[in-house]
CSV table of C-alpha atoms in Angstrom, one decimal:
chain,number,residue,atom,x,y,z
E,109,GLU,CA,50.7,-18.1,-42.1
E,110,ILE,CA,50.6,-20.4,-39.0
E,111,ASP,CA,54.2,-21.1,-37.9
E,112,GLN,CA,54.8,-24.7,-37.1
E,113,GLN,CA,56.4,-23.7,-33.9
E,114,MET,CA,53.1,-22.5,-32.6
E,115,LEU,CA,51.9,-26.1,-32.6
E,116,GLU,CA,54.8,-27.6,-30.6
E,117,GLY,CA,53.7,-29.3,-27.5
E,118,PHE,CA,50.3,-30.3,-28.9
E,119,ILE,CA,49.3,-33.7,-30.2
E,120,GLU,CA,49.1,-33.1,-33.9
E,121,SER,CA,45.9,-35.2,-34.5
E,122,THR,CA,44.0,-33.1,-32.0
E,123,VAL,CA,44.8,-29.7,-33.3
E,124,GLN,CA,42.3,-27.7,-35.4
E,125,SER,CA,43.1,-24.3,-37.0
E,126,LYS,CA,40.6,-21.6,-37.9
E,127,LEU,CA,41.3,-18.4,-39.9
E,128,THR,CA,38.7,-15.6,-40.0
E,129,VAL,CA,39.0,-12.9,-42.6
E,130,SER,CA,37.0,-9.7,-42.4
E,131,ALA,CA,36.9,-6.3,-44.0
E,132,LYS,CA,36.6,-4.7,-40.6
E,133,ALA,CA,39.0,-4.6,-37.7
E,134,GLU,CA,38.0,-6.7,-34.7
E,135,ILE,CA,37.1,-3.8,-32.5
E,136,ASP,CA,34.0,-4.2,-30.3
E,137,MET,CA,32.7,-0.7,-30.7
E,138,GLN,CA,29.7,-1.3,-28.4
E,139,SER,CA,31.9,-2.3,-25.5
E,140,GLN,CA,34.3,0.5,-26.1
E,141,MET,CA,31.5,3.1,-26.2
E,142,SER,CA,29.8,1.6,-23.2
E,143,GLY,CA,33.0,1.6,-21.2
E,144,LEU,CA,33.7,5.2,-22.0
E,145,LEU,CA,30.2,6.5,-21.3
E,146,GLY,CA,29.9,4.5,-18.1
E,147,TYR,CA,33.3,5.5,-16.7
E,148,PRO,CA,32.6,6.7,-13.1
E,149,TYR,CA,35.3,9.3,-12.7
E,150,GLY,CA,35.5,12.8,-14.0
E,151,CYS,CA,39.0,14.3,-14.2
E,152,LEU,CA,40.2,16.3,-17.1
E,153,GLU,CA,41.4,13.4,-19.3
E,154,GLN,CA,38.5,11.2,-18.3
E,155,THR,CA,35.9,13.8,-19.0
E,156,SER,CA,37.3,14.8,-22.4
E,157,SER,CA,37.9,11.1,-23.4
E,158,ARG,CA,34.3,10.2,-22.5
E,159,ILE,CA,32.6,12.9,-24.6
E,160,TYR,CA,35.1,12.8,-27.5
E,161,PRO,CA,33.5,9.9,-29.2
E,162,LEU,CA,30.0,11.4,-28.8
E,163,ILE,CA,30.8,14.2,-31.3
E,164,PHE,CA,31.3,11.5,-33.9
E,165,ALA,CA,28.5,9.2,-32.8
E,166,THR,CA,25.8,10.7,-35.0
E,167,PRO,CA,22.7,8.5,-35.7
E,168,ASP,CA,24.2,7.5,-39.1
E,169,LYS,CA,27.5,6.5,-37.5
E,170,GLN,CA,25.8,4.6,-34.8
E,171,ARG,CA,24.0,2.5,-37.4
E,172,LEU,CA,27.2,2.0,-39.4
E,173,PHE,CA,29.1,0.6,-36.5
E,174,GLY,CA,26.2,-1.4,-35.0
E,175,ILE,CA,26.1,0.6,-31.8
E,176,LYS,CA,23.1,0.4,-29.5
E,177,PRO,CA,21.4,3.7,-30.4
E,178,ILE,CA,21.7,6.7,-28.2
E,179,SER,CA,19.0,9.3,-28.8
E,180,GLU,CA,20.1,12.5,-30.4
E,181,GLU,CA,18.7,14.4,-27.5
E,182,LYS,CA,20.7,12.4,-25.0
E,183,ARG,CA,23.8,12.6,-27.1
E,184,ILE,CA,23.7,16.4,-27.3
E,185,ASP,CA,22.8,16.6,-23.6
E,186,MET,CA,25.9,14.5,-22.7
E,187,ILE,CA,28.1,16.6,-24.8
E,188,ASN,CA,26.8,19.8,-23.2
E,189,LYS,CA,27.3,18.4,-19.7
E,190,GLY,CA,30.8,17.4,-20.6
E,191,LEU,CA,31.6,20.9,-21.9
E,192,GLU,CA,30.3,22.3,-18.6
E,193,ARG,CA,32.5,20.0,-16.7
E,194,LEU,CA,35.6,20.9,-18.8
E,195,ALA,CA,34.8,24.6,-18.2
E,196,SER,CA,34.9,24.0,-14.5
E,197,LEU,CA,38.5,22.7,-14.9
E,198,GLN,CA,39.8,25.7,-16.9
E,199,LEU,CA,42.3,27.9,-15.2
E,200,ARG,CA,42.3,31.7,-15.4
E,201,ASN,CA,45.2,31.6,-17.8
E,202,GLY,CA,43.3,29.4,-20.2
E,203,GLY,CA,45.0,26.1,-19.4
E,204,PHE,CA,43.4,23.2,-17.6
E,205,SER,CA,43.9,21.3,-14.4
E,206,LEU,CA,43.0,17.7,-13.5
E,207,TRP,CA,40.2,18.0,-10.9
E,208,ASN,CA,39.4,21.7,-10.4
E,209,ASN,CA,40.3,25.2,-11.6
E,210,LYS,CA,42.9,25.7,-8.9
E,211,GLY,CA,45.3,22.8,-9.4
E,212,ASN,CA,48.5,22.4,-11.4
E,213,GLU,CA,48.3,23.1,-15.1
E,214,GLU,CA,48.4,20.0,-17.4
E,215,HIS,CA,50.1,21.2,-20.6
E,216,TRP,CA,49.7,18.1,-22.8
E,217,LEU,CA,46.1,17.6,-21.7
E,218,THR,CA,45.4,21.3,-22.4
E,219,ALA,CA,46.3,20.7,-26.0
E,220,TYR,CA,44.2,17.5,-26.0
E,221,VAL,CA,41.2,19.4,-24.7
E,222,ALA,CA,41.8,22.1,-27.3
E,223,ASP,CA,41.9,19.5,-30.0
E,224,PHE,CA,38.6,18.1,-28.8
E,225,LEU,CA,37.0,21.6,-28.6
E,226,VAL,CA,38.0,22.5,-32.2
E,227,ASN,CA,36.7,19.2,-33.5
E,228,ALA,CA,33.5,19.5,-31.5
E,229,ARG,CA,32.9,23.0,-32.8
E,230,ASP,CA,33.6,22.0,-36.4
E,231,MET,CA,31.1,19.2,-36.0
E,232,GLY,CA,28.3,21.5,-34.8
E,233,ALA,CA,28.6,21.3,-31.0
E,234,GLN,CA,27.8,24.5,-29.1
E,235,VAL,CA,31.3,25.1,-27.7
E,236,PRO,CA,31.5,28.3,-25.6
E,237,GLU,CA,33.5,30.8,-27.7
E,238,GLU,CA,35.2,32.3,-24.6
E,239,MET,CA,36.3,28.9,-23.4
E,240,LEU,CA,37.8,28.0,-26.8
E,241,SER,CA,39.4,31.4,-27.3
E,242,LYS,CA,41.2,31.2,-23.9
E,243,THR,CA,42.4,27.7,-24.6
E,244,LEU,CA,43.8,28.6,-28.0
E,245,ASN,CA,45.5,31.7,-26.5
E,246,ARG,CA,47.1,29.5,-23.9
E,247,LEU,CA,48.5,27.2,-26.6
E,248,GLN,CA,50.0,30.2,-28.4
E,249,HIS,CA,51.7,31.0,-25.1
E,250,TYR,CA,53.1,27.5,-25.0
E,251,LEU,CA,54.7,28.0,-28.4
E,252,SER,CA,56.0,31.5,-27.8
E,253,ARG,CA,57.6,30.6,-24.5
E,254,SER,CA,61.2,29.2,-24.9
E,255,SER,CA,61.8,28.5,-21.2
E,256,ARG,CA,60.1,25.8,-19.2
E,257,PHE,CA,57.1,26.2,-17.0
E,258,TYR,CA,57.9,25.6,-13.3
E,259,ASN,CA,55.0,23.3,-13.0
E,260,GLU,CA,55.5,21.1,-16.0
E,261,ARG,CA,54.3,17.6,-15.1
E,262,TRP,CA,56.7,14.9,-14.0
E,263,SER,CA,58.1,12.7,-16.8
E,264,ASN,CA,60.8,10.1,-17.2
E,265,ASN,CA,62.0,12.2,-20.1
E,266,PRO,CA,61.3,15.9,-19.6
E,267,ASN,CA,62.8,16.8,-23.0
E,268,HIS,CA,60.3,14.5,-24.7
E,269,TYR,CA,57.4,16.0,-22.7
E,270,TYR,CA,58.5,19.5,-23.5
E,271,PHE,CA,58.5,18.8,-27.2
E,272,ALA,CA,55.3,16.7,-27.1
E,273,TYR,CA,53.0,19.2,-25.6
E,274,LYS,CA,54.4,22.0,-27.8
E,275,ALA,CA,54.1,19.9,-31.0
E,276,TYR,CA,50.5,19.0,-30.1
E,277,ALA,CA,49.7,22.7,-29.4
E,278,ALA,CA,51.2,23.5,-32.8
E,279,TYR,CA,49.1,20.9,-34.5
E,280,VAL,CA,45.9,22.3,-33.0
E,281,LEU,CA,46.7,25.9,-33.7
E,282,SER,CA,47.6,25.1,-37.3
E,283,LYS,CA,44.1,23.8,-37.8
E,284,VAL,CA,42.8,27.3,-37.1
E,285,ASN,CA,45.7,29.0,-38.9
E,286,GLN,CA,47.2,30.4,-35.7
E,287,ALA,CA,50.6,28.6,-35.6
E,288,PRO,CA,53.6,30.9,-36.4
E,289,LEU,CA,55.7,29.2,-39.1
E,290,GLY,CA,59.0,30.5,-37.8
E,291,THR,CA,58.2,29.1,-34.3
E,292,LEU,CA,57.3,25.7,-35.8
E,293,ARG,CA,60.6,25.5,-37.7
E,294,THR,CA,62.6,26.4,-34.6
E,295,LEU,CA,60.8,23.8,-32.6
E,296,ALA,CA,61.5,21.1,-35.3
E,297,LYS,CA,65.1,22.1,-35.6
E,298,ASN,CA,65.9,22.3,-31.9
E,299,HIS,CA,63.6,19.9,-30.1
E,300,SER,CA,62.1,17.2,-32.4
E,301,LYS,CA,65.2,15.0,-31.9
E,302,HIS,CA,64.1,14.5,-28.3
E,303,ALA,CA,60.8,12.7,-29.3
E,304,GLU,CA,60.7,9.1,-28.0
E,305,SER,CA,57.6,8.5,-30.2
E,306,GLY,CA,56.8,9.5,-33.7
E,307,LEU,CA,53.4,10.8,-32.7
E,308,SER,CA,54.7,14.2,-31.5
E,309,GLN,CA,56.9,14.5,-34.5
E,310,LEU,CA,53.9,13.8,-36.8
E,311,HIS,CA,51.9,16.4,-34.9
E,312,LEU,CA,54.5,19.0,-35.8
E,313,ALA,CA,55.0,17.7,-39.3
E,314,ILE,CA,51.3,18.2,-40.0
E,315,ALA,CA,51.4,21.7,-38.4
E,316,LEU,CA,54.2,22.6,-40.8
E,317,LYS,CA,52.2,21.3,-43.7
E,318,ASN,CA,49.1,23.2,-42.7
E,319,MET,CA,51.1,26.4,-42.4
E,320,GLY,CA,52.7,26.0,-45.8
E,321,ASP,CA,56.1,24.5,-45.3
E,322,GLN,CA,55.7,21.2,-47.2
E,323,ALA,CA,59.5,20.5,-47.4
E,324,SER,CA,60.1,20.7,-43.7
E,325,SER,CA,56.9,18.7,-43.1
E,326,ASN,CA,58.1,15.9,-45.3
E,327,THR,CA,61.5,15.7,-43.6
E,328,LEU,CA,59.9,15.5,-40.1
E,329,ALA,CA,57.2,13.1,-41.2
E,330,ASP,CA,60.0,10.8,-42.5
E,331,LYS,CA,61.6,10.8,-39.0
E,332,ALA,CA,58.2,10.2,-37.4
E,333,LEU,CA,57.5,7.1,-39.4
E,334,GLN,CA,60.8,5.7,-38.4
E,335,ASN,CA,60.3,6.5,-34.7
E,336,ILE,CA,58.0,3.7,-33.7
E,337,PRO,CA,56.9,3.9,-30.0
E,338,LYS,CA,58.2,1.2,-27.8
E,339,ALA,CA,55.9,-1.6,-26.5
E,340,ASN,CA,57.0,-1.0,-22.9
E,341,GLN,CA,58.0,2.6,-22.9
E,342,ARG,CA,58.7,4.7,-19.9
E,343,TYR,CA,56.1,7.1,-18.5
E,344,LEU,CA,56.6,10.2,-20.7
E,345,GLY,CA,53.8,12.4,-19.3
E,346,ASP,CA,51.8,12.5,-22.5
E,347,TYR,CA,49.4,9.6,-21.8
E,348,GLY,CA,51.0,7.6,-24.5
E,349,SER,CA,51.3,3.9,-25.1
E,350,GLN,CA,52.4,1.9,-28.2
E,351,ILE,CA,48.9,1.2,-29.3
E,352,ARG,CA,47.6,4.7,-28.6
E,353,ASP,CA,50.5,6.3,-30.5
E,354,LEU,CA,50.3,4.0,-33.4
E,355,ALA,CA,46.6,4.3,-33.7
E,356,MET,CA,46.8,8.1,-33.6
E,357,MET,CA,49.6,8.2,-36.2
E,358,ILE,CA,47.5,6.0,-38.6
E,359,HIS,CA,44.5,8.3,-38.0
E,360,LEU,CA,46.5,11.4,-38.6
E,361,LEU,CA,48.1,10.1,-41.8
E,362,SER,CA,44.6,9.2,-43.1
E,363,GLU,CA,42.9,12.4,-42.0
E,364,HIS,CA,45.5,14.7,-43.5
E,365,ASN,CA,46.1,12.7,-46.7
E,366,ILE,CA,49.8,11.8,-46.0
E,367,ASP,CA,51.0,8.9,-48.0
E,368,ALA,CA,53.2,6.9,-45.7
E,369,THR,CA,54.7,4.9,-48.6
E,370,LYS,CA,55.4,7.6,-51.1
E,371,ASP,CA,59.2,8.0,-51.7
E,372,ARG,CA,59.9,6.5,-48.3
E,373,LYS,CA,61.6,3.4,-47.2
E,374,SER,CA,59.4,0.7,-45.8
E,375,THR,CA,58.7,1.2,-42.1
E,376,ARG,CA,57.2,-1.0,-39.4
E,377,LEU,CA,54.3,1.4,-39.3
E,378,ASN,CA,53.5,0.6,-43.0
E,379,SER,CA,53.5,-3.2,-42.2
């Protein structure tokens, strides 16, 4: 519907309206891919974000989305070079730093890289086993540690950040069946209330589901779907924004077959 108020201030006889309906979202995949691949910097987040889409960009998917073809040889080479770069940013404890392997540990980004590494391995990329093992061990340390790390990154809401990186770590570990159920329940009970965005709550809800606690998963998923991220939220330390968090929530609901409408009140996310 075009609201009449949208036309106020215009001369009615000069206004033309056009409505375009498509089965596909208006996302320029070629521009998005080109922007990622051509990004000139190489910190931890930038490197992992640049090579993340490459593990999905198989020749079939490139044709499906109308992307200018990247040869399979080049795609694999770019993934391998990205993995080499990530390896150079891994700390001795298994976590990751932004620019080298001697900087401050980035906890949320370590979970993000772990998520990428697991996905990349599952899709056939040659992920170094030692690199992945050290990363997953570090995520387990995140979950087992109840006190805070002295070098947790700055955030406008440290309680949110503390929960967000642990919930993400729990989600990744649950995909490889390494997330202790008791620890997940404690995290949900004591810290999920601090989440300023439903994304972190959904991460933990899926982890609970993967580890066998469907009831707790449903309860937390309900809270996540009501916790819509703000359009102009403060800096939380987890690289979030309204569009990133909403997009990831929709993706996670789809990937893990969670019905956002079943036995739940209507939410802004559903609309």
